[in-house]
Amino acid sequence: FQSTFSESICSIRRKLELLQKLCETLKNGPGVMQILGLVLAFGNYMNGGNKTRGQADGFGLDILPKLKDVKSSDNSRSLLSYIVSYYLRNFDEDAGKEQCVFPLPEPQDLFQASQMKFEDFQKDLRKLKKDLKACEVEAGKVFQVSSKEHIQPFKENMEQFILQGKFQK
């Protein structure tokens, strides 16, 4: 139980750290702000004078996957590829160099985070708490029926594990 408990705690901690890192990058990453600013500026420019849209300013996040479908008048380029090339030309001083860094969160990290549900975290933590309590009860039973000369180091190790487990959750 000790090893599975530790593995479960580490797994939950890794997921939460990934979420925290993604939130920080999306909230404060200069590349994210610059790219979303370009989407806003180009979108507002393209909607300027469009009577059906009423010169709408701004955009919803649901438009982001559609950027690849908006094509130039000669159909040779998408709005997404134009925004990327504009960003590289005007904002990324390291573009084309070895030290160039992807300005957005890694797609695999975003995918992993999109699959996480807070209800699953709650369920996993409740189960760990219940299992730890059951372990504590079982250890208590062993303490009661064991003789003093045979109980150590088991008792000390179990008490330390249970204390750490309560602290970690």
Short mmCIF file of C-alpha atoms in Angstrom, two decimals:
data_model
loop_
_atom_site.label_atom_id
_atom_site.label_comp_id
_atom_site.label_asym_id
_atom_site.label_seq_id
_atom_site.Cartn_x
_atom_site.Cartn_y
_atom_site.Cartn_z
CA PHE A 1 0.00 0.00 0.00
CA GLN A 2 2.86 2.39 0.78
CA SER A 3 4.26 2.26 -2.75
CA THR A 4 0.87 2.60 -4.49
CA PHE A 5 -0.06 5.45 -2.14
CA SER A 6 3.16 7.31 -2.97
CA GLU A 7 2.71 6.66 -6.70
CA SER A 8 -0.86 7.96 -6.57
CA ILE A 9 0.18 11.10 -4.71
CA CYS A 10 3.00 11.71 -7.22
CA SER A 11 0.64 11.21 -10.15
CA ILE A 12 -1.86 13.71 -8.77
CA ARG A 13 0.93 16.16 -7.96
CA ARG A 14 2.37 15.92 -11.51
CA LYS A 15 -1.05 16.59 -13.04
CA LEU A 16 -1.64 19.59 -10.79
CA GLU A 17 1.83 20.96 -11.54
CA LEU A 18 1.13 20.63 -15.28
CA LEU A 19 -2.15 22.50 -14.87
CA GLN A 20 -0.44 25.20 -12.83
CA LYS A 21 2.34 25.59 -15.42
CA LEU A 22 -0.18 25.82 -18.27
CA CYS A 23 -2.31 28.38 -16.44
CA GLU A 24 0.76 30.48 -15.72
CA THR A 25 1.92 30.35 -19.35
CA LEU A 26 -1.52 31.12 -20.76
CA LYS A 27 -2.10 33.93 -18.28
CA ASN A 28 1.32 35.60 -18.30
CA GLY A 29 3.22 34.29 -21.33
CA PRO A 30 4.21 37.18 -23.61
CA GLY A 31 4.02 34.94 -26.69
CA VAL A 32 0.42 34.00 -25.90
CA MET A 33 -0.58 37.64 -25.51
CA GLN A 34 1.21 38.65 -28.70
CA ILE A 35 -0.35 35.87 -30.77
CA LEU A 36 -3.85 36.51 -29.43
CA GLY A 37 -3.26 40.22 -30.09
CA LEU A 38 -2.43 39.41 -33.71
CA VAL A 39 -5.56 37.26 -34.05
CA LEU A 40 -7.59 40.16 -32.65
CA ALA A 41 -5.96 42.79 -34.85
CA PHE A 42 -6.21 40.79 -38.08
CA GLY A 43 -9.74 39.65 -37.29
CA ASN A 44 -10.90 43.18 -36.54
CA TYR A 45 -9.23 44.41 -39.74
CA MET A 46 -10.90 41.69 -41.81
CA ASN A 47 -14.31 42.43 -40.27
CA GLY A 48 -13.92 46.18 -40.79
CA GLY A 49 -16.51 47.28 -43.32
CA ASN A 50 -18.27 43.91 -43.27
CA LYS A 51 -21.94 44.87 -43.11
CA THR A 52 -23.15 41.38 -42.15
CA ARG A 53 -20.92 41.29 -39.08
CA GLY A 54 -21.65 44.90 -38.21
CA GLN A 55 -17.96 45.70 -37.86
CA ALA A 56 -17.73 43.39 -34.83
CA ASP A 57 -14.62 43.78 -32.71
CA GLY A 58 -13.11 40.94 -30.72
CA PHE A 59 -13.41 37.19 -31.06
CA GLY A 60 -14.48 34.10 -29.16
CA LEU A 61 -12.05 31.29 -28.44
CA ASP A 62 -14.14 29.01 -30.65
CA ILE A 63 -12.73 30.86 -33.68
CA LEU A 64 -9.13 29.75 -33.03
CA PRO A 65 -9.39 26.28 -34.66
CA LYS A 66 -11.02 27.92 -37.71
CA LEU A 67 -8.03 30.17 -38.47
CA LYS A 68 -6.58 27.44 -40.69
CA ASP A 69 -9.77 27.46 -42.79
CA VAL A 70 -9.73 31.20 -43.57
CA LYS A 71 -7.86 31.48 -46.90
CA SER A 72 -6.27 34.34 -48.80
CA SER A 73 -8.02 35.64 -51.93
CA ASP A 74 -5.83 33.43 -54.15
CA ASN A 75 -6.38 30.45 -51.81
CA SER A 76 -2.61 29.97 -51.38
CA ARG A 77 -2.35 30.75 -47.67
CA SER A 78 -4.40 30.41 -44.50
CA LEU A 79 -4.86 33.12 -41.90
CA LEU A 80 -3.11 30.84 -39.42
CA SER A 81 0.05 30.57 -41.56
CA TYR A 82 0.01 34.34 -42.11
CA ILE A 83 -0.24 35.01 -38.36
CA VAL A 84 2.62 32.58 -37.68
CA SER A 85 4.89 34.17 -40.30
CA TYR A 86 3.98 37.68 -39.11
CA TYR A 87 4.78 36.69 -35.52
CA LEU A 88 8.14 35.19 -36.53
CA ARG A 89 9.08 38.27 -38.58
CA ASN A 90 7.99 40.90 -36.07
CA PHE A 91 8.09 39.44 -32.56
CA ASP A 92 10.51 36.52 -32.37
CA GLU A 93 14.09 37.78 -32.43
CA ASP A 94 15.38 34.20 -32.28
CA ALA A 95 13.31 32.90 -35.20
CA GLY A 96 15.34 30.41 -37.22
CA LYS A 97 18.02 30.15 -34.54
CA GLU A 98 18.80 27.25 -32.26
CA GLN A 99 17.65 29.16 -29.16
CA CYS A 100 14.21 29.80 -30.68
CA VAL A 101 11.48 28.81 -28.21
CA PHE A 102 7.89 27.84 -29.03
CA PRO A 103 5.86 30.75 -27.57
CA LEU A 104 2.78 28.69 -26.65
CA PRO A 105 2.29 25.75 -24.30
CA GLU A 106 3.24 22.40 -25.79
CA PRO A 107 0.29 20.82 -27.63
CA GLN A 108 0.69 17.50 -25.78
CA ASP A 109 0.52 19.35 -22.44
CA LEU A 110 -2.65 21.13 -23.55
CA PHE A 111 -4.16 17.82 -24.65
CA GLN A 112 -3.31 16.16 -21.33
CA ALA A 113 -4.80 19.07 -19.41
CA SER A 114 -7.94 18.98 -21.54
CA GLN A 115 -8.50 15.37 -20.49
CA MET A 116 -8.30 16.16 -16.76
CA LYS A 117 -11.46 16.53 -14.70
CA PHE A 118 -11.51 18.10 -11.26
CA GLU A 119 -14.09 15.52 -10.21
CA ASP A 120 -11.45 12.84 -10.88
CA PHE A 121 -8.98 14.64 -8.60
CA GLN A 122 -11.60 14.80 -5.86
CA LYS A 123 -12.52 11.13 -6.31
CA ASP A 124 -8.87 10.03 -6.26
CA LEU A 125 -8.11 12.07 -3.15
CA ARG A 126 -11.20 10.76 -1.33
CA LYS A 127 -10.15 7.19 -2.18
CA LEU A 128 -6.60 7.81 -0.93
CA LYS A 129 -7.95 9.29 2.29
CA LYS A 130 -10.27 6.30 2.79
CA ASP A 131 -7.48 3.81 2.03
CA LEU A 132 -5.09 5.59 4.38
CA LYS A 133 -7.70 5.47 7.15
CA ALA A 134 -8.21 1.73 6.53
CA CYS A 135 -4.43 1.23 6.66
CA GLU A 136 -4.30 3.12 9.95
CA VAL A 137 -7.06 0.92 11.41
CA GLU A 138 -5.33 -2.28 10.25
CA ALA A 139 -1.98 -1.10 11.61
CA GLY A 140 -3.71 -0.35 14.94
CA LYS A 141 -5.02 -3.91 15.07
CA VAL A 142 -1.51 -5.27 14.45
CA PHE A 143 -0.12 -2.99 17.18
CA GLN A 144 -2.66 -4.35 19.69
CA VAL A 145 -1.95 -8.03 19.08
CA SER A 146 1.83 -7.80 18.71
CA SER A 147 4.24 -8.19 21.56
CA LYS A 148 6.48 -5.27 22.45
CA GLU A 149 9.67 -7.04 21.39
CA HIS A 150 8.29 -7.83 17.89
CA ILE A 151 6.43 -4.64 17.10
CA GLN A 152 9.43 -2.47 16.19
CA PRO A 153 10.43 -1.26 13.61
CA PHE A 154 6.98 -1.96 12.08
CA LYS A 155 5.11 0.38 14.44
CA GLU A 156 7.54 3.25 14.01
CA ASN A 157 7.57 2.88 10.21
CA MET A 158 3.78 2.67 9.97
CA GLU A 159 3.20 5.63 12.27
CA GLN A 160 5.65 7.69 10.23
CA PHE A 161 4.03 6.60 6.93
CA ILE A 162 0.51 7.40 8.17
CA LEU A 163 1.61 10.79 9.47
CA GLN A 164 3.29 11.62 6.15
CA GLY A 165 0.24 10.37 4.25
CA LYS A 166 -2.05 12.66 6.22
CA PHE A 167 0.30 15.57 5.57
CA GLN A 168 0.55 14.88 1.81
CA LYS A 169 -3.14 14.79 1.11
#
